[in-house]
PDB file of C-alpha atoms in Angstrom:
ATOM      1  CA  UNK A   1     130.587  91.050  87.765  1.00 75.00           C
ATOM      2  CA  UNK A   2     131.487  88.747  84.876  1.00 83.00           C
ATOM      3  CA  UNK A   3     135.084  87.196  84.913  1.00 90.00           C
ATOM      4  CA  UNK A   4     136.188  88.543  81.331  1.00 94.00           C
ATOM      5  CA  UNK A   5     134.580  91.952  80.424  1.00 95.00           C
ATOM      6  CA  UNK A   6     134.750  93.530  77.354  1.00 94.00           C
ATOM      7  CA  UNK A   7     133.041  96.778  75.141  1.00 88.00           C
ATOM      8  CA  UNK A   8     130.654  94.733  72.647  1.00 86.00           C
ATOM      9  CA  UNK A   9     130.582  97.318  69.877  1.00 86.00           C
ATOM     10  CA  UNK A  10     130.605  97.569  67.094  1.00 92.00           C
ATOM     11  CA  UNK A  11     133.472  98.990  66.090  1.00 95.00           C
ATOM     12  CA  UNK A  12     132.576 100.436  62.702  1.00 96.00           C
ATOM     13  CA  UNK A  13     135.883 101.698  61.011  1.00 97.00           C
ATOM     14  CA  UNK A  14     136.899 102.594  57.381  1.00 97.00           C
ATOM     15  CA  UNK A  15     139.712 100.745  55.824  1.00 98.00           C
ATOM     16  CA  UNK A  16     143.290 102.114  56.878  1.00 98.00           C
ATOM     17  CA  UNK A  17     142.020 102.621  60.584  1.00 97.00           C
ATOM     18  CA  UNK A  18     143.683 101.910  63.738  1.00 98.00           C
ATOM     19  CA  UNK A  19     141.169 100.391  66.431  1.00 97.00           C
ATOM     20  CA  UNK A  20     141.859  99.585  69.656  1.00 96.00           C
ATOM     21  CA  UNK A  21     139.721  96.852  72.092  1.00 95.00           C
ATOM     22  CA  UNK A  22     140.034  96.554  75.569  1.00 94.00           C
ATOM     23  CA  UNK A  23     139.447  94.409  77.961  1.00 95.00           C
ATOM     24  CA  UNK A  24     139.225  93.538  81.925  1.00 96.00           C
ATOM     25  CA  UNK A  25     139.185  90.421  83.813  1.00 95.00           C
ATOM     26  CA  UNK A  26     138.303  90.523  87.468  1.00 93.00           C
ATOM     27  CA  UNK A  27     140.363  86.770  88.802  1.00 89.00           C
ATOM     28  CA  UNK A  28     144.000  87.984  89.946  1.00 89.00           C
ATOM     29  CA  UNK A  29     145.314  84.687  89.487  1.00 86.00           C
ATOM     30  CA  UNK A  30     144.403  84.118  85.648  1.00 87.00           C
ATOM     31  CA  UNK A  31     147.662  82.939  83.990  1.00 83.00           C
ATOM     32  CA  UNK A  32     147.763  83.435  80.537  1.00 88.00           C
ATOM     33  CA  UNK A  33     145.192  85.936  78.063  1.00 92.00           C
ATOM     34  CA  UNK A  34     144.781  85.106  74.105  1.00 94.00           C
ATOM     35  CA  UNK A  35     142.667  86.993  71.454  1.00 96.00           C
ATOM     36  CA  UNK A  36     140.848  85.011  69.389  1.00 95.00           C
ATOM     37  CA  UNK A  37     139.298  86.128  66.422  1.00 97.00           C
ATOM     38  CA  UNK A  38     135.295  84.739  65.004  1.00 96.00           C
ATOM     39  CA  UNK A  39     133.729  84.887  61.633  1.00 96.00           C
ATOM     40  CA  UNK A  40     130.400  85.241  61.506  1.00 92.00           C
ATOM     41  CA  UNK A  41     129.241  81.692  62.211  1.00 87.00           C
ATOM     42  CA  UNK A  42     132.468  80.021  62.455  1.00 92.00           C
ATOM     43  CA  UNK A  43     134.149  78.857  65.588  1.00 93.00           C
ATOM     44  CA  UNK A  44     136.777  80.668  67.099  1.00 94.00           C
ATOM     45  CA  UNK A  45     140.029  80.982  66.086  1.00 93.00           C
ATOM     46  CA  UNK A  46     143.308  81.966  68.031  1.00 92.00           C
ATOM     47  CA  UNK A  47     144.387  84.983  67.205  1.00 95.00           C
ATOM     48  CA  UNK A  48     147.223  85.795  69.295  1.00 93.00           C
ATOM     49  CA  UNK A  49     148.873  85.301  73.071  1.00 91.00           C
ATOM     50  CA  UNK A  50     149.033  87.984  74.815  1.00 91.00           C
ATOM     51  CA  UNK A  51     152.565  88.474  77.189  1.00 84.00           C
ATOM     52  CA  UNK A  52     153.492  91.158  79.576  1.00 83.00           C
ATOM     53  CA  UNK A  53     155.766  92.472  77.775  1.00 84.00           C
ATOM     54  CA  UNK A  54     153.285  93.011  74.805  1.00 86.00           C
ATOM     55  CA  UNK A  55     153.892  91.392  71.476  1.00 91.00           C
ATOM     56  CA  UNK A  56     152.997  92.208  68.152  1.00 93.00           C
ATOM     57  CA  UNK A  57     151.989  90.210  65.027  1.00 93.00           C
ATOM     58  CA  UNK A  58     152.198  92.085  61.909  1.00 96.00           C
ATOM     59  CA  UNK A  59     149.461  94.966  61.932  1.00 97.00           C
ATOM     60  CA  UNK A  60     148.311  93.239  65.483  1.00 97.00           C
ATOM     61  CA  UNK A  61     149.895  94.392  68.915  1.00 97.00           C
ATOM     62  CA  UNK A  62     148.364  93.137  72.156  1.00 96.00           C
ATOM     63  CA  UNK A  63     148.884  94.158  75.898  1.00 95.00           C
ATOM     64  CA  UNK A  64     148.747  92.903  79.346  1.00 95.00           C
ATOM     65  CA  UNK A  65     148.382  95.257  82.417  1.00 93.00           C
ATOM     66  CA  UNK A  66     148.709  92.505  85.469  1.00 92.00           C
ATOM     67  CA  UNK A  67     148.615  95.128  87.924  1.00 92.00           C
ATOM     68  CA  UNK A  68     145.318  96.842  86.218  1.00 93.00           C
ATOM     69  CA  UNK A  69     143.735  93.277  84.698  1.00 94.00           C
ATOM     70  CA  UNK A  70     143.503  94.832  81.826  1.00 94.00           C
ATOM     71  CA  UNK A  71     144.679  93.652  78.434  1.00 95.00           C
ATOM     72  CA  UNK A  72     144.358  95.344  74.821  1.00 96.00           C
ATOM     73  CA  UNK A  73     144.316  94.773  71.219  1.00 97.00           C
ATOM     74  CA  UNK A  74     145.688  97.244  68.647  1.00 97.00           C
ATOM     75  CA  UNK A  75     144.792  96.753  65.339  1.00 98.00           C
ATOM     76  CA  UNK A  76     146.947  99.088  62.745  1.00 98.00           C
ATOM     77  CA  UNK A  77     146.005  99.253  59.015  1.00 98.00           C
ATOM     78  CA  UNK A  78     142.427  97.862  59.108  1.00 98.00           C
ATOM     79  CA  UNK A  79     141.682  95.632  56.390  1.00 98.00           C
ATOM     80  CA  UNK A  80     137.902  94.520  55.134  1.00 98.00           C
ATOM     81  CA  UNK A  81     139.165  90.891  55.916  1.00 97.00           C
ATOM     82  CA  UNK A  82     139.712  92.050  59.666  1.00 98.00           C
ATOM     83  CA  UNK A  83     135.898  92.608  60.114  1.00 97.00           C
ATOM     84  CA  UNK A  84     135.146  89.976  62.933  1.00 97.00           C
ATOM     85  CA  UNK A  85     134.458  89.349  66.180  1.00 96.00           C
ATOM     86  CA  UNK A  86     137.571  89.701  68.603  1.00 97.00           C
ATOM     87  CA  UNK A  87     137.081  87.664  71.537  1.00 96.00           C
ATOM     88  CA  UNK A  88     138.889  88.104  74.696  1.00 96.00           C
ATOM     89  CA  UNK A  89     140.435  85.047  76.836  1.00 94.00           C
ATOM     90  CA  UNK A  90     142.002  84.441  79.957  1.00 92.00           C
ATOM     91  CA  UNK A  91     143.043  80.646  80.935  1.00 86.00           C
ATOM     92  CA  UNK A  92     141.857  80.744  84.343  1.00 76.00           C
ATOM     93  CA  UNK A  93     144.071  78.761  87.405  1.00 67.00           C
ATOM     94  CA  UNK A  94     141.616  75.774  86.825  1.00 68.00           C
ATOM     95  CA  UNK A  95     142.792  75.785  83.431  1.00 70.00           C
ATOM     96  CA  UNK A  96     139.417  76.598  81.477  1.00 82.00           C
ATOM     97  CA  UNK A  97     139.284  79.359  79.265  1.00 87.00           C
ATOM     98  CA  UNK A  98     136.818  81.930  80.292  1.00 90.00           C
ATOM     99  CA  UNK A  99     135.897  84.301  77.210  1.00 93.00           C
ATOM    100  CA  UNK A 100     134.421  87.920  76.992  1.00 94.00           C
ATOM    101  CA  UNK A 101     131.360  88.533  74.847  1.00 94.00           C
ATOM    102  CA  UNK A 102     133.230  89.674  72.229  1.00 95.00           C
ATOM    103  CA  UNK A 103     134.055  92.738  69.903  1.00 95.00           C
ATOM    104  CA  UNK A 104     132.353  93.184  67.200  1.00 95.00           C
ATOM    105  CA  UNK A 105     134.507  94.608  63.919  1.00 97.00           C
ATOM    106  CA  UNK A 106     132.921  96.093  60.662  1.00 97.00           C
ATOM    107  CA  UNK A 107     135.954  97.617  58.177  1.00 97.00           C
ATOM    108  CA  UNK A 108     134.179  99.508  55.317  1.00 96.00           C
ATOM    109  CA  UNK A 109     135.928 100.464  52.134  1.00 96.00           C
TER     110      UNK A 109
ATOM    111  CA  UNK B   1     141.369  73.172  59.601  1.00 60.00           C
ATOM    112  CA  UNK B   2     142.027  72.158  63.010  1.00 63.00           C
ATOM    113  CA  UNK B   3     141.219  68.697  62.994  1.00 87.00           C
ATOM    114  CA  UNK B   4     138.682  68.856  65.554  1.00 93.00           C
ATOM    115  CA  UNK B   5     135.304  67.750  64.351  1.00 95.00           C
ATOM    116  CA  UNK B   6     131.937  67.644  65.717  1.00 97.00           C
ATOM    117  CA  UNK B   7     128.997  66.048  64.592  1.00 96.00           C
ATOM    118  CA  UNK B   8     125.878  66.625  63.271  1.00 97.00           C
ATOM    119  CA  UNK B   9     126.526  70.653  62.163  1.00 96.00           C
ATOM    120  CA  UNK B  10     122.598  71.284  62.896  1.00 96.00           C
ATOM    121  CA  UNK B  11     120.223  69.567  64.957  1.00 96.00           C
ATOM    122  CA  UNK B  12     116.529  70.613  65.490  1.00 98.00           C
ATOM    123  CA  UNK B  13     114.975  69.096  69.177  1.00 98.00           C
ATOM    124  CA  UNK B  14     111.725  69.181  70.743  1.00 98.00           C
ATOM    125  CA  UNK B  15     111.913  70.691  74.491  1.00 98.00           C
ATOM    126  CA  UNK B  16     111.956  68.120  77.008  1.00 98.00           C
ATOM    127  CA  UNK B  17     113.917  66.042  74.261  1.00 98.00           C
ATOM    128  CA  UNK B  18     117.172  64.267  74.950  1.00 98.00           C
ATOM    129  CA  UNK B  19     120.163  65.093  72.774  1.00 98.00           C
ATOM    130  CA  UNK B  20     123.806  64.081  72.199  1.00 98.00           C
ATOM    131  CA  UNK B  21     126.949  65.928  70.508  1.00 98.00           C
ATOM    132  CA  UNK B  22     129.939  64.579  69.129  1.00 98.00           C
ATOM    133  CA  UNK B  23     133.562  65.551  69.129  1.00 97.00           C
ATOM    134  CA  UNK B  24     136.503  64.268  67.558  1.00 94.00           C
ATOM    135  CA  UNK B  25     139.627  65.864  69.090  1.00 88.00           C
ATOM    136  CA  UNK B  26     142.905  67.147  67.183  1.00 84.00           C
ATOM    137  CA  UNK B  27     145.484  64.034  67.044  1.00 81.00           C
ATOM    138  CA  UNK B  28     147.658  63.841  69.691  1.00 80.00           C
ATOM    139  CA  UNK B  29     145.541  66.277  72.358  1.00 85.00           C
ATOM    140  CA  UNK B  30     143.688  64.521  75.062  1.00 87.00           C
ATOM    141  CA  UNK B  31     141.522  66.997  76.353  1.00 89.00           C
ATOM    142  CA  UNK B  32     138.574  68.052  75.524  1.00 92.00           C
ATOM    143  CA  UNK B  33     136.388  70.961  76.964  1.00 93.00           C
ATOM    144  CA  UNK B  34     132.917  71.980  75.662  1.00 96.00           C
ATOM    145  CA  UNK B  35     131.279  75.454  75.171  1.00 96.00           C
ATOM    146  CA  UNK B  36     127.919  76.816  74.956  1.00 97.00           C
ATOM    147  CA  UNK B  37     127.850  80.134  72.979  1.00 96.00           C
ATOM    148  CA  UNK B  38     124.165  81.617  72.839  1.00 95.00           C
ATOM    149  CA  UNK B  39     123.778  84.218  70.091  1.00 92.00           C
ATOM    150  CA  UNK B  40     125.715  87.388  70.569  1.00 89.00           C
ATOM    151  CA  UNK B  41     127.287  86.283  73.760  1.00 92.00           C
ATOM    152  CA  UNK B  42     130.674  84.719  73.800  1.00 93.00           C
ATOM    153  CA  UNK B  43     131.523  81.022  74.369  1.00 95.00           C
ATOM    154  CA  UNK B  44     130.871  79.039  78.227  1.00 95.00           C
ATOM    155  CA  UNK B  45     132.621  76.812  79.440  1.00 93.00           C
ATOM    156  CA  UNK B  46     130.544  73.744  80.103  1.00 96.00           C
ATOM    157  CA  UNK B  47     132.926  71.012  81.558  1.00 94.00           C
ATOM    158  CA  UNK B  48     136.605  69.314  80.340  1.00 92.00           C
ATOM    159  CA  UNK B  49     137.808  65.595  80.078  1.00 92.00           C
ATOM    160  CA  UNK B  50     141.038  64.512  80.523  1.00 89.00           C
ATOM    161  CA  UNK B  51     141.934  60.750  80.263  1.00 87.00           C
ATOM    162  CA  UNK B  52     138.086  59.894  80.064  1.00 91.00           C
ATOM    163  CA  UNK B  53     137.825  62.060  83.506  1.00 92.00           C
ATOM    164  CA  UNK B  54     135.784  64.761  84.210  1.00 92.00           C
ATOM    165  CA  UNK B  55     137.976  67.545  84.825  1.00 88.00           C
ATOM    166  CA  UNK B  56     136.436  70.735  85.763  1.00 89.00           C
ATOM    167  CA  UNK B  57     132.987  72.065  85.281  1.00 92.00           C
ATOM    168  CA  UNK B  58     131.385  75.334  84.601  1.00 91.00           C
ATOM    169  CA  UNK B  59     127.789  76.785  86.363  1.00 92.00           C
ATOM    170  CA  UNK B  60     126.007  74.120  84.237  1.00 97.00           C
ATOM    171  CA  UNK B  61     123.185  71.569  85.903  1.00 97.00           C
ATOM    172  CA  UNK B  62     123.806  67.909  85.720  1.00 97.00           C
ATOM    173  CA  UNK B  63     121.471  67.865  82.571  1.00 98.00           C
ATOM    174  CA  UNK B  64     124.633  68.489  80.953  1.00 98.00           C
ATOM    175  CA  UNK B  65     127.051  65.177  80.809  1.00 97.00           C
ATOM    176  CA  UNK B  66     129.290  64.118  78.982  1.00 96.00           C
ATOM    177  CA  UNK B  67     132.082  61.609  78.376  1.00 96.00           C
ATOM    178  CA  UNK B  68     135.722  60.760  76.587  1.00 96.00           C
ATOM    179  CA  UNK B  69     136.563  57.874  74.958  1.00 94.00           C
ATOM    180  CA  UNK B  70     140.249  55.791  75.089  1.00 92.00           C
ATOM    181  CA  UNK B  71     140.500  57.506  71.429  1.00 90.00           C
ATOM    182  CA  UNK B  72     140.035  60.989  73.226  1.00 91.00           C
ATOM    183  CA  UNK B  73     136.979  61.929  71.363  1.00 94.00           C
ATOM    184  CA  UNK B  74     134.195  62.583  73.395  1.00 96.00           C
ATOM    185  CA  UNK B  75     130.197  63.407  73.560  1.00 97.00           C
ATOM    186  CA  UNK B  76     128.060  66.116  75.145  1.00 98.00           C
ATOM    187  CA  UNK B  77     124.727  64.936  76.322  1.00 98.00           C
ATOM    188  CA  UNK B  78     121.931  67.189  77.280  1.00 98.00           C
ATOM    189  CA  UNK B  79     118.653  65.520  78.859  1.00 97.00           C
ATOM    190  CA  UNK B  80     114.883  67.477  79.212  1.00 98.00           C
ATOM    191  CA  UNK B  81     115.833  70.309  76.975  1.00 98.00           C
ATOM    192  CA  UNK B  82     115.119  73.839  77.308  1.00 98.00           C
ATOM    193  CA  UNK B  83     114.218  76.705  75.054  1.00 97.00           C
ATOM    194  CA  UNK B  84     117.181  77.961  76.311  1.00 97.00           C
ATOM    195  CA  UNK B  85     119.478  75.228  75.676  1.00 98.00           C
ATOM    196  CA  UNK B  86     119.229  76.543  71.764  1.00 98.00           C
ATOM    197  CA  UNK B  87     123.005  78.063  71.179  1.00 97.00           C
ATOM    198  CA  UNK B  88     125.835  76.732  69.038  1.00 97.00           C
ATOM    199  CA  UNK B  89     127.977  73.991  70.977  1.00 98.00           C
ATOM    200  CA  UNK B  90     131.394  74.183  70.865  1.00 97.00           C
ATOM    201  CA  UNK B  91     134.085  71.509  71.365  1.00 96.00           C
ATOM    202  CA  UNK B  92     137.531  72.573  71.315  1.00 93.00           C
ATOM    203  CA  UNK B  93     140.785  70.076  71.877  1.00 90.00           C
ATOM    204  CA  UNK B  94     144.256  70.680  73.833  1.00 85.00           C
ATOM    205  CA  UNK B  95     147.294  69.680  75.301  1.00 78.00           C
ATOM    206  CA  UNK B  96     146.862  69.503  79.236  1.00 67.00           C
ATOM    207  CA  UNK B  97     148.017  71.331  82.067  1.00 59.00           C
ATOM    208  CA  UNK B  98     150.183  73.688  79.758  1.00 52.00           C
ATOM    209  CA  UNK B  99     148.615  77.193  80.490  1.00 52.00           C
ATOM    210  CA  UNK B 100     149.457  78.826  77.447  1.00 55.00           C
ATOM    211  CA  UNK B 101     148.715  76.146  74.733  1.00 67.00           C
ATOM    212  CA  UNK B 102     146.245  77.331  72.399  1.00 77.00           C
ATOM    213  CA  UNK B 103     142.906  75.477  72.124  1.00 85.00           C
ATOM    214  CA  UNK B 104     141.577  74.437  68.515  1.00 89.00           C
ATOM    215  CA  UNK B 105     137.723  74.546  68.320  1.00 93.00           C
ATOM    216  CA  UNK B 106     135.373  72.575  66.092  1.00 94.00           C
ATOM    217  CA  UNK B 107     133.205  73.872  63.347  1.00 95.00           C
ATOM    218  CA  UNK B 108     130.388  73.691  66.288  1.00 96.00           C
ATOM    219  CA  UNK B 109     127.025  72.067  66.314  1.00 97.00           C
ATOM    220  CA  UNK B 110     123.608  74.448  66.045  1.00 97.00           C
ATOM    221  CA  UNK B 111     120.926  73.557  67.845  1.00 98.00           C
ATOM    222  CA  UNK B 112     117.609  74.482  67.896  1.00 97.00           C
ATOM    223  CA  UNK B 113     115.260  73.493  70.561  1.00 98.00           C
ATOM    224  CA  UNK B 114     111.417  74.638  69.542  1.00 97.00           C
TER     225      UNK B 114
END
């Protein structure tokens, strides 16, 4: 089972969308869970933390389940400029960041 | 711009080939962890340095080495290349031991082993 799982897409959504992206991660102690966000052959970029008590950024919200291991991204208002991959992290106890293989966005006018 | 840089951007090698990646790391961070990320998969941890030590390694064989420098920035060396050693090589600087600081990757290094 891989450490970080996530749904690789794509997520093909017209502008003014709300998506949604999920992911698990299977180690129990994994401290802290980011979403970063990569352009097509660009290096990654972070996009947000993610708490327990969920946070949102703008049109972004993001979610943490400890119980489940399961954290989310909501995405409200898609814009072209969001199309992307969204990459899901979790800082693992060793303090390495393990990533998912990614979710790939396309936003079409 | 995160500061980080990595040199060359694109490198072509022969397999069996020897090959090594450089890293400049964000001023003021002092560690430095390196990724693999094959095409449509998402980035692996290969190993970090902190303080010119080796300081945690991923499912990668001793092929892959590496070291830090006193000025932080490090290399990523990769003997008897494989086909499969062709992905995009990430480097990506940080504070240490604080969980939740966010990591700032290079601009990566491509490269091709035929």
């Amino acid at each position: 089972r891989k450490e970080v799982e996530q749904d690789p897409g794509p997520f093909n959504v017209p502008e003014g969308a709300t998506v949604a992206f999920n992911c698990t991660y299977s180690n129990s102690a994994s401290q802290s869970f980011f979403w970063y966000r990569q352009d097509c052959r660009k290096e990654p970029k972070l996009l947000m933390s993610v708490y327990s008590s969920g946070n949102e950024d703008g049109r972004f919200t993001a979610q943490l389940n400890r119980a489940s291991q399961y954290i989310s991204l909501l995405i409200r208002d898609s814009k072209l400029s969001d199309s992307a991959t969204y990459l899901c992290v979790v800082n693992s106890d060793t303090d390495k960041l393990i990533f998912g293989t990614g979710t790939r966005l396309q936003v079409f006018p | 711009e995160t500061g980080v840089t990595q040199s060359p951007t694109h490198l072509i090698k022969t397999r069996g080939q020897q090959v090594t990646l450089r890293c400049s790391s964000q001023s003021g961070h002092n560690t430095v962890s390196w990724y693999q990320q094959a095409l449509g998969q998402g980035p692996q941890f290969i190993f970090q340095y902190y303080r010119e030590e080796e300081n945690g390694r991923g499912n990668f064989p001793p092929r892959f080495s590496g070291l830090q420098f006193p000025n932080y920035s490090s290399e990523l060396n990769v003997n008897a290349l494989e086909l499969d050693d062709s992905a995009l090589y990430l480097c990506a600087s940080s504070l240490p031991g604080a969980m939740n600081t966010e990591a700032f990757f290079g601009q990566g290094t491509r490269l091709t082993v035929v």
